[in-house]
Coordinates of C-alpha atoms in Angstrom, one line a residue:
M850 CA -17.4 -17.6 -22.5
S851 CA -17.2 -21.2 -23.6
A852 CA -15.0 -23.6 -21.6
S853 CA -13.5 -24.9 -24.8
A854 CA -10.6 -22.4 -24.6
G855 CA -9.6 -23.6 -21.2
T856 CA -9.9 -27.2 -22.3
G857 CA -7.7 -26.4 -25.3
V858 CA -5.0 -25.1 -23.0
F859 CA -5.1 -28.3 -21.0
V860 CA -4.8 -30.4 -24.1
L861 CA -2.0 -28.2 -25.4
S862 CA 0.0 -28.7 -22.2
L863 CA -0.3 -32.4 -22.4
M864 CA 1.0 -32.3 -25.9
S865 CA 4.4 -31.5 -24.5
I866 CA 4.8 -35.2 -23.6
P867 CA 4.8 -36.6 -27.1
I868 CA 6.7 -33.5 -28.4
C869 CA 9.5 -34.0 -25.9
Y870 CA 9.7 -37.7 -26.8
L871 CA 9.8 -37.0 -30.5
F872 CA 12.4 -34.3 -30.3
N873 CA 14.6 -36.4 -28.0
S874 CA 14.3 -39.5 -30.3
F875 CA 15.0 -37.7 -33.5
I876 CA 17.9 -35.6 -32.2
Y877 CA 19.7 -38.8 -31.2
N878 CA 19.2 -40.1 -34.7
N879 CA 21.4 -37.2 -36.0
S880 CA 19.2 -37.1 -39.1
A881 CA 18.1 -33.9 -40.8
E882 CA 15.0 -35.7 -42.2
A883 CA 14.1 -37.0 -38.8
F884 CA 14.5 -33.6 -37.2
F885 CA 12.4 -32.0 -39.9
F886 CA 9.7 -34.6 -39.3
A887 CA 9.8 -33.9 -35.6
G888 CA 9.4 -30.2 -36.2
C889 CA 6.5 -30.6 -38.6
T890 CA 4.8 -33.0 -36.2
T891 CA 5.2 -30.4 -33.4
V892 CA 3.8 -27.6 -35.5
L893 CA 0.8 -29.8 -36.5
I894 CA 0.1 -30.7 -32.9
L895 CA 0.3 -27.1 -31.7
A896 CA -1.9 -25.9 -34.6
I897 CA -4.6 -28.5 -33.8
S898 CA -4.5 -27.6 -30.1
A899 CA -4.6 -23.9 -30.9
R900 CA -7.5 -24.4 -33.2
F901 CA -9.4 -26.3 -30.6
M902 CA -8.5 -23.7 -28.0
I903 CA -10.1 -20.8 -29.8
K904 CA -12.8 -22.7 -31.6
K905 CA -15.6 -20.4 -30.4
K906 CA -14.3 -17.2 -28.9
A907 CA -10.7 -16.2 -28.0
P908 CA -10.3 -14.7 -24.5
A909 CA -9.5 -11.0 -24.5
D910 CA -7.1 -11.1 -21.5
P911 CA -3.5 -11.4 -22.9
L912 CA -2.4 -13.3 -19.8
F913 CA -4.5 -16.2 -21.0
Y914 CA -2.0 -16.8 -23.8
V915 CA 1.0 -16.2 -21.5
Y916 CA -0.3 -18.8 -19.0
A917 CA -1.2 -21.2 -21.8
V918 CA 2.5 -21.2 -22.9
Y919 CA 3.7 -21.5 -19.3
A920 CA 1.4 -24.5 -18.6
F921 CA 3.0 -26.2 -21.6
F922 CA 6.5 -25.7 -20.3
S923 CA 5.4 -26.6 -16.7
V924 CA 4.7 -30.1 -18.0
V925 CA 8.1 -30.1 -19.7
N926 CA 9.7 -29.2 -16.3
L927 CA 7.8 -32.1 -14.7
I928 CA 9.1 -34.4 -17.3
I929 CA 12.7 -33.1 -16.6
G930 CA 12.2 -33.8 -12.9
L931 CA 10.9 -37.3 -13.5
E932 CA 13.7 -38.2 -15.8
Q933 CA 16.3 -36.8 -13.4
D934 CA 14.9 -39.2 -10.8
N935 CA 15.1 -42.1 -13.3
I936 CA 11.3 -42.6 -13.1
I937 CA 11.0 -42.2 -16.9
D938 CA 13.6 -42.2 -19.6
G939 CA 14.1 -41.0 -23.2
F940 CA 12.1 -37.8 -23.1
V941 CA 14.6 -35.1 -22.3
T942 CA 17.9 -37.0 -22.2
F943 CA 19.5 -34.7 -24.8
Y944 CA 18.4 -31.6 -22.9
L945 CA 19.8 -32.8 -19.6
K946 CA 23.2 -33.3 -21.2
E947 CA 23.3 -30.0 -23.0
A948 CA 21.4 -27.7 -20.6
D949 CA 22.9 -25.3 -18.1
P950 CA 24.5 -27.2 -15.2
H951 CA 22.2 -25.7 -12.6
I952 CA 19.3 -27.9 -13.9
N953 CA 21.1 -31.0 -12.6
T954 CA 21.7 -29.6 -9.1
A955 CA 19.4 -30.5 -6.2
H956 CA 18.0 -26.9 -6.2
G957 CA 17.3 -27.0 -9.9
H958 CA 15.7 -30.4 -9.5
M959 CA 13.3 -29.2 -6.9
I960 CA 12.4 -26.1 -9.0
S961 CA 11.5 -28.5 -11.8
F962 CA 9.0 -30.4 -9.6
W963 CA 7.6 -27.1 -8.1
D964 CA 7.0 -25.6 -11.6
G965 CA 5.7 -28.9 -12.9
C966 CA 3.2 -29.4 -10.1
V967 CA 2.3 -26.2 -8.2
H968 CA 2.8 -23.7 -10.9
Y969 CA 1.0 -25.9 -13.4
L970 CA -2.0 -26.1 -11.1
I971 CA -1.9 -22.3 -10.6
Y972 CA -1.8 -21.7 -14.4
L973 CA -4.8 -24.0 -15.0
L974 CA -6.8 -22.3 -12.2
M975 CA -6.0 -18.8 -13.6
I976 CA -6.9 -20.0 -17.1
A977 CA -10.2 -21.4 -15.9
A978 CA -11.0 -18.1 -14.1
I979 CA -10.2 -16.1 -17.3
T980 CA -12.3 -18.5 -19.3
W981 CA -15.4 -18.1 -17.0
G982 CA -14.8 -14.4 -16.5
D983 CA -14.0 -14.7 -12.8
S984 CA -11.3 -12.8 -10.9
Y985 CA -8.0 -14.6 -10.5
R986 CA -6.2 -11.8 -8.5
A987 CA -5.8 -13.8 -5.3
I988 CA -4.2 -16.9 -6.9
G989 CA -2.3 -14.6 -9.2
L990 CA -0.7 -12.8 -6.3
Y991 CA 0.3 -16.2 -4.8
W992 CA 2.0 -17.0 -8.1
V993 CA 3.7 -13.6 -8.1
G994 CA 5.4 -14.3 -4.8
S995 CA 6.4 -17.8 -5.9
F996 CA 7.8 -16.6 -9.2
L997 CA 9.7 -13.6 -7.7
M998 CA 11.4 -15.9 -5.1
R999 CA 12.3 -18.4 -7.7
A1000 CA 13.7 -15.8 -10.2
I1001 CA 15.8 -13.9 -7.7
V1002 CA 17.4 -16.9 -6.2
Y1003 CA 18.1 -18.4 -9.7
I1004 CA 19.7 -15.2 -11.1
L1005 CA 21.8 -14.4 -8.0
G1006 CA 22.7 -18.1 -7.5
N1007 CA 24.0 -18.4 -11.0
A1008 CA 25.9 -15.1 -10.7
V1009 CA 27.8 -16.0 -7.5
G1010 CA 27.8 -19.8 -7.4
K1011 CA 30.2 -22.3 -8.9
Y1012 CA 28.1 -22.3 -12.1
G1013 CA 28.5 -18.6 -12.7
T1014 CA 31.0 -19.2 -15.6
H1015 CA 28.6 -21.7 -17.3
V1016 CA 26.0 -19.2 -18.4
G1017 CA 24.8 -20.1 -21.9
P1018 CA 22.1 -19.2 -24.5
L1019 CA 19.4 -21.0 -22.4
F1020 CA 20.1 -18.4 -19.6
L1021 CA 19.2 -15.6 -22.0
L1022 CA 16.0 -17.5 -22.9
H1023 CA 15.2 -17.7 -19.2
M1024 CA 15.7 -14.0 -18.9
L1025 CA 13.0 -13.5 -21.6
Y1026 CA 10.7 -15.7 -19.5
I1027 CA 11.5 -13.5 -16.5
S1028 CA 10.8 -10.3 -18.4
V1029 CA 7.4 -11.5 -19.6
S1030 CA 6.6 -12.8 -16.1
V1031 CA 7.4 -9.4 -14.5
W1032 CA 5.0 -7.8 -17.0
A1033 CA 2.4 -10.4 -15.9
C1034 CA 3.0 -9.5 -12.3
F1035 CA 2.2 -5.8 -12.9
R1036 CA -1.0 -6.9 -14.8
I1037 CA -2.1 -8.9 -11.8
F1038 CA -1.4 -6.1 -9.3
S1039 CA -3.4 -3.7 -11.4
Q1040 CA -6.6 -5.8 -11.2
P1041 CA -9.2 -4.4 -8.7
S1042 CA -9.9 -6.3 -5.5
T1043 CA -13.2 -8.1 -5.4
Q1044 CA -13.7 -8.0 -1.6
D1045 CA -17.2 -6.9 -0.6
I1046 CA -17.5 -6.6 3.2
Q1047 CA -20.5 -5.1 5.0
L1048 CA -19.9 -2.0 7.1
T1049 CA -21.4 -3.6 10.2
S1050 CA -18.9 -6.5 10.0
I1051 CA -16.0 -4.2 9.6
Q1052 CA -17.1 -2.1 12.6
E1053 CA -17.6 -5.2 14.7
A1054 CA -14.2 -6.5 13.9
E1055 CA -12.6 -3.2 14.7
R1056 CA -14.1 -3.2 18.2
K1057 CA -12.6 -6.5 19.1
S1058 CA -9.4 -6.3 21.2
L1059 CA -6.5 -8.7 20.6
L1060 CA -7.6 -10.9 23.6
H1061 CA -10.9 -11.4 21.8
R1062 CA -9.1 -12.5 18.7
P1063 CA -7.3 -15.6 19.9
L1064 CA -6.2 -16.8 16.4
D1065 CA -4.6 -13.4 15.7
L1066 CA -2.9 -13.6 19.1
L1067 CA -1.4 -17.0 18.1
F1068 CA -0.2 -15.6 14.8
I1069 CA 1.5 -12.7 16.7
I1070 CA 3.2 -15.1 19.0
Y1071 CA 4.4 -17.1 16.0
L1072 CA 5.7 -14.1 14.1
I1073 CA 8.3 -13.1 16.8
P1074 CA 10.3 -16.4 16.8
A1075 CA 9.8 -16.7 13.0
L1076 CA 11.5 -13.3 12.6
A1077 CA 14.4 -14.5 14.9
F1078 CA 14.7 -17.7 12.9
C1079 CA 14.7 -15.9 9.6
V1080 CA 17.5 -13.5 10.7
F1081 CA 19.5 -16.3 12.4
R1082 CA 19.6 -18.3 9.2
G1083 CA 20.6 -15.2 7.3
L1084 CA 23.5 -14.8 9.7
V1085 CA 24.5 -18.4 9.1
A1086 CA 24.6 -17.8 5.4
L1087 CA 26.9 -14.9 6.0
D1088 CA 29.4 -17.2 7.7
C1089 CA 28.8 -15.8 11.2
S1090 CA 31.6 -16.9 13.5
S1091 CA 29.2 -17.4 16.5
K1092 CA 29.4 -20.9 18.0
W1093 CA 25.6 -21.2 17.8
C1094 CA 25.7 -20.5 14.0
Q1095 CA 28.6 -23.0 13.5
D1096 CA 26.9 -25.7 15.5
Y1097 CA 23.6 -25.2 13.7
T1098 CA 25.3 -25.5 10.3
Q1099 CA 27.1 -28.7 11.3
Q1100 CA 24.2 -30.4 13.1
Y1101 CA 21.1 -29.3 11.3
E1102 CA 21.6 -27.5 7.9
P1103 CA 25.0 -28.2 6.4
Y1104 CA 23.3 -27.6 3.0
L1105 CA 23.7 -23.9 3.7
K1106 CA 27.4 -24.3 2.9
D1107 CA 26.8 -26.0 -0.5
P1108 CA 29.1 -24.4 -3.1
S1109 CA 26.3 -24.0 -5.6
A1110 CA 25.4 -20.9 -3.5
Y1111 CA 21.6 -21.4 -4.1
P1112 CA 20.9 -22.1 -0.4
K1113 CA 23.0 -19.2 0.8
V1114 CA 21.3 -16.8 -1.6
Q1115 CA 18.0 -18.3 -0.5
M1116 CA 18.6 -17.5 3.1
L1117 CA 19.8 -14.0 2.4
V1118 CA 16.8 -13.2 0.2
S1119 CA 14.5 -14.7 2.9
M1120 CA 16.1 -12.5 5.6
L1121 CA 15.8 -9.3 3.5
Y1122 CA 12.3 -10.2 2.3
S1123 CA 10.6 -12.2 5.1
G1124 CA 12.2 -10.3 8.0
P1125 CA 10.6 -6.9 7.2
Y1126 CA 7.4 -8.8 6.3
Y1127 CA 7.1 -10.3 9.8
I1128 CA 7.4 -6.8 11.4
I1129 CA 4.8 -5.3 9.0
A1130 CA 2.5 -8.3 9.6
L1131 CA 2.7 -7.7 13.4
Y1132 CA 1.6 -4.1 12.8
G1133 CA -1.2 -5.3 10.5
L1134 CA -2.6 -7.8 13.1
L1135 CA -2.5 -5.2 15.8
V1136 CA -3.9 -2.1 14.0
P1137 CA -7.3 -2.4 12.2
G1138 CA -7.8 -1.0 8.7
C1139 CA -4.6 -2.3 7.0
E1140 CA -6.1 -3.0 3.6
W1141 CA -2.8 -4.2 2.2
M1142 CA -2.6 -7.1 4.6
P1143 CA -4.4 -9.8 2.5
D1144 CA -2.4 -9.0 -0.6
L1145 CA 0.9 -8.9 1.3
T1146 CA 0.2 -12.3 2.9
L1147 CA -0.7 -13.8 -0.5
V1148 CA 2.6 -12.7 -2.0
H1149 CA 4.7 -13.7 1.0
S1150 CA 3.0 -17.1 1.4
G1151 CA 3.7 -18.0 -2.2
A1152 CA 7.3 -16.9 -2.0
L1153 CA 7.9 -18.8 1.3
A1154 CA 6.2 -21.9 0.0
Q1155 CA 8.4 -22.0 -3.1
A1156 CA 11.6 -21.2 -1.0
Q1157 CA 10.9 -23.8 1.7
F1158 CA 10.0 -26.5 -0.8
S1159 CA 13.2 -26.0 -2.7
H1160 CA 15.3 -25.8 0.5
I1161 CA 13.8 -28.8 2.3
G1162 CA 13.9 -31.0 -0.8
A1163 CA 17.4 -30.0 -1.8
S1164 CA 18.7 -30.5 1.8
L1165 CA 17.6 -34.1 1.7
H1166 CA 18.0 -35.0 -2.0
T1167 CA 20.7 -37.5 -3.2
R1168 CA 21.9 -35.0 -5.8
T1169 CA 23.3 -32.9 -2.9
P1170 CA 26.8 -34.2 -1.8
F1171 CA 26.5 -36.4 1.2
S1172 CA 28.6 -34.0 3.4
Y1173 CA 26.0 -31.2 2.8
R1174 CA 22.9 -33.2 3.5
V1175 CA 21.0 -33.1 6.8
P1176 CA 22.4 -35.7 9.1
A1177 CA 20.0 -38.6 9.7
D1178 CA 19.6 -38.1 13.4
S1179 CA 18.8 -34.4 12.9
Q1180 CA 16.2 -34.9 10.2
P1181 CA 13.1 -35.0 12.6
V1182 CA 14.0 -31.6 14.1
F1183 CA 14.9 -30.2 10.7
L1184 CA 11.6 -31.2 9.2
L1185 CA 9.5 -30.2 12.2
V1186 CA 11.0 -26.7 12.3
N1187 CA 11.0 -26.1 8.5
V1188 CA 7.5 -27.5 7.9
L1189 CA 6.0 -25.3 10.7
Y1190 CA 7.9 -22.4 9.3
T1191 CA 6.3 -23.1 6.0
L1192 CA 2.7 -23.9 7.0
V1193 CA 1.9 -21.2 9.6
P1194 CA 2.2 -18.3 7.0
Q1195 CA -0.2 -20.3 4.7
F1196 CA -2.7 -20.4 7.5
L1197 CA -2.2 -16.7 8.2
C1198 CA -2.8 -16.0 4.5
Y1199 CA -6.0 -18.0 4.6
R1200 CA -7.2 -16.1 7.7
C1201 CA -6.5 -12.7 6.1
C1202 CA -8.1 -13.5 2.7
F1203 CA -11.3 -15.3 3.9
R1204 CA -11.9 -13.2 7.0
P1205 CA -10.7 -9.7 5.9
A1206 CA -13.1 -7.6 7.9
F1207 CA -10.5 -6.5 10.4
F1208 CA -8.2 -5.3 7.6
C1209 CA -10.9 -3.2 5.9
R1210 CA -11.5 0.5 6.6
S1211 CA -14.9 1.5 7.7
T1212 CA -16.2 4.2 5.3
P1213 CA -19.7 5.1 6.5
E1214 CA -21.9 6.9 4.0
K1215 CA -22.1 10.6 4.2
K1216 CA -25.3 12.1 5.4
S1217 CA -27.2 13.9 2.6
E1218 CA -27.6 17.6 3.2

């Protein structure tokens, strides 16, 4: 398949920059003629981009078109984040005033940057894979984890936080995005795995004891305190009266008490999601033949990366009230612990996906009678 389709998606996504500027400018003019001109210009730009995108042969995979639209809005989210930080101006000013209040919180701010950078790159990679006929299941599963964590925290945080009474039409539009994304998740899970491991490699990996797999031993040692840390922060979010929990909240992560409820929901979801994962991962690293291990680590590493990026960034961001930010003298410890808690699962995912022989089942060929 020609690369013109993938190039067209990239061009289409960049068209969101002039489109945002035009709409923002013409809306502030309060002129029907100006708004009509902005709409016509937008339709023209989209039509030209779409024509360029399918100039030779349109991809058959319906997720190509889903990710093309998502890539467009990822750039919009990046524009939102940049304007919130006053790096640019005049692109989405009207939207920031009229949008749901959560977008102007520190958590919403970090989500904008995550979607505009990481998700945008993932969409382009999956579009390129579809264009060239390659498998995108691995990067797709990473996106599944990131999307699910983002969506769950967003919905529950809006429901129980101080912005629960400010749900507007844009929230319903966001629910449409979530519905389509859930359908995309099932499409990705249904794709066959492309792993092709030789039988001799699988049998050799199965014979190795844990002492002969030092990297796996290090991961097992990590998983035990990670499980304890995950459960501990969940208890802090539940307002545990223990002195350890109270001291930790005051000295290291006062953001967990933020009234927006996003950090509290984040910790509870992480405890209920990451906690069982760490136990299952321990089993998968000890017992050979757990074929689900690479997929599970992909989904979890994507979810944890999104969660920790939002949590670390919001804990330090100026949009968080000063009393809920990490104290200056505690920031080195806070960053060290949270960065390690984020990176080690990424390394575990890399190990499981690129050296999966231990997790494959040996199925020797039956002797012909």
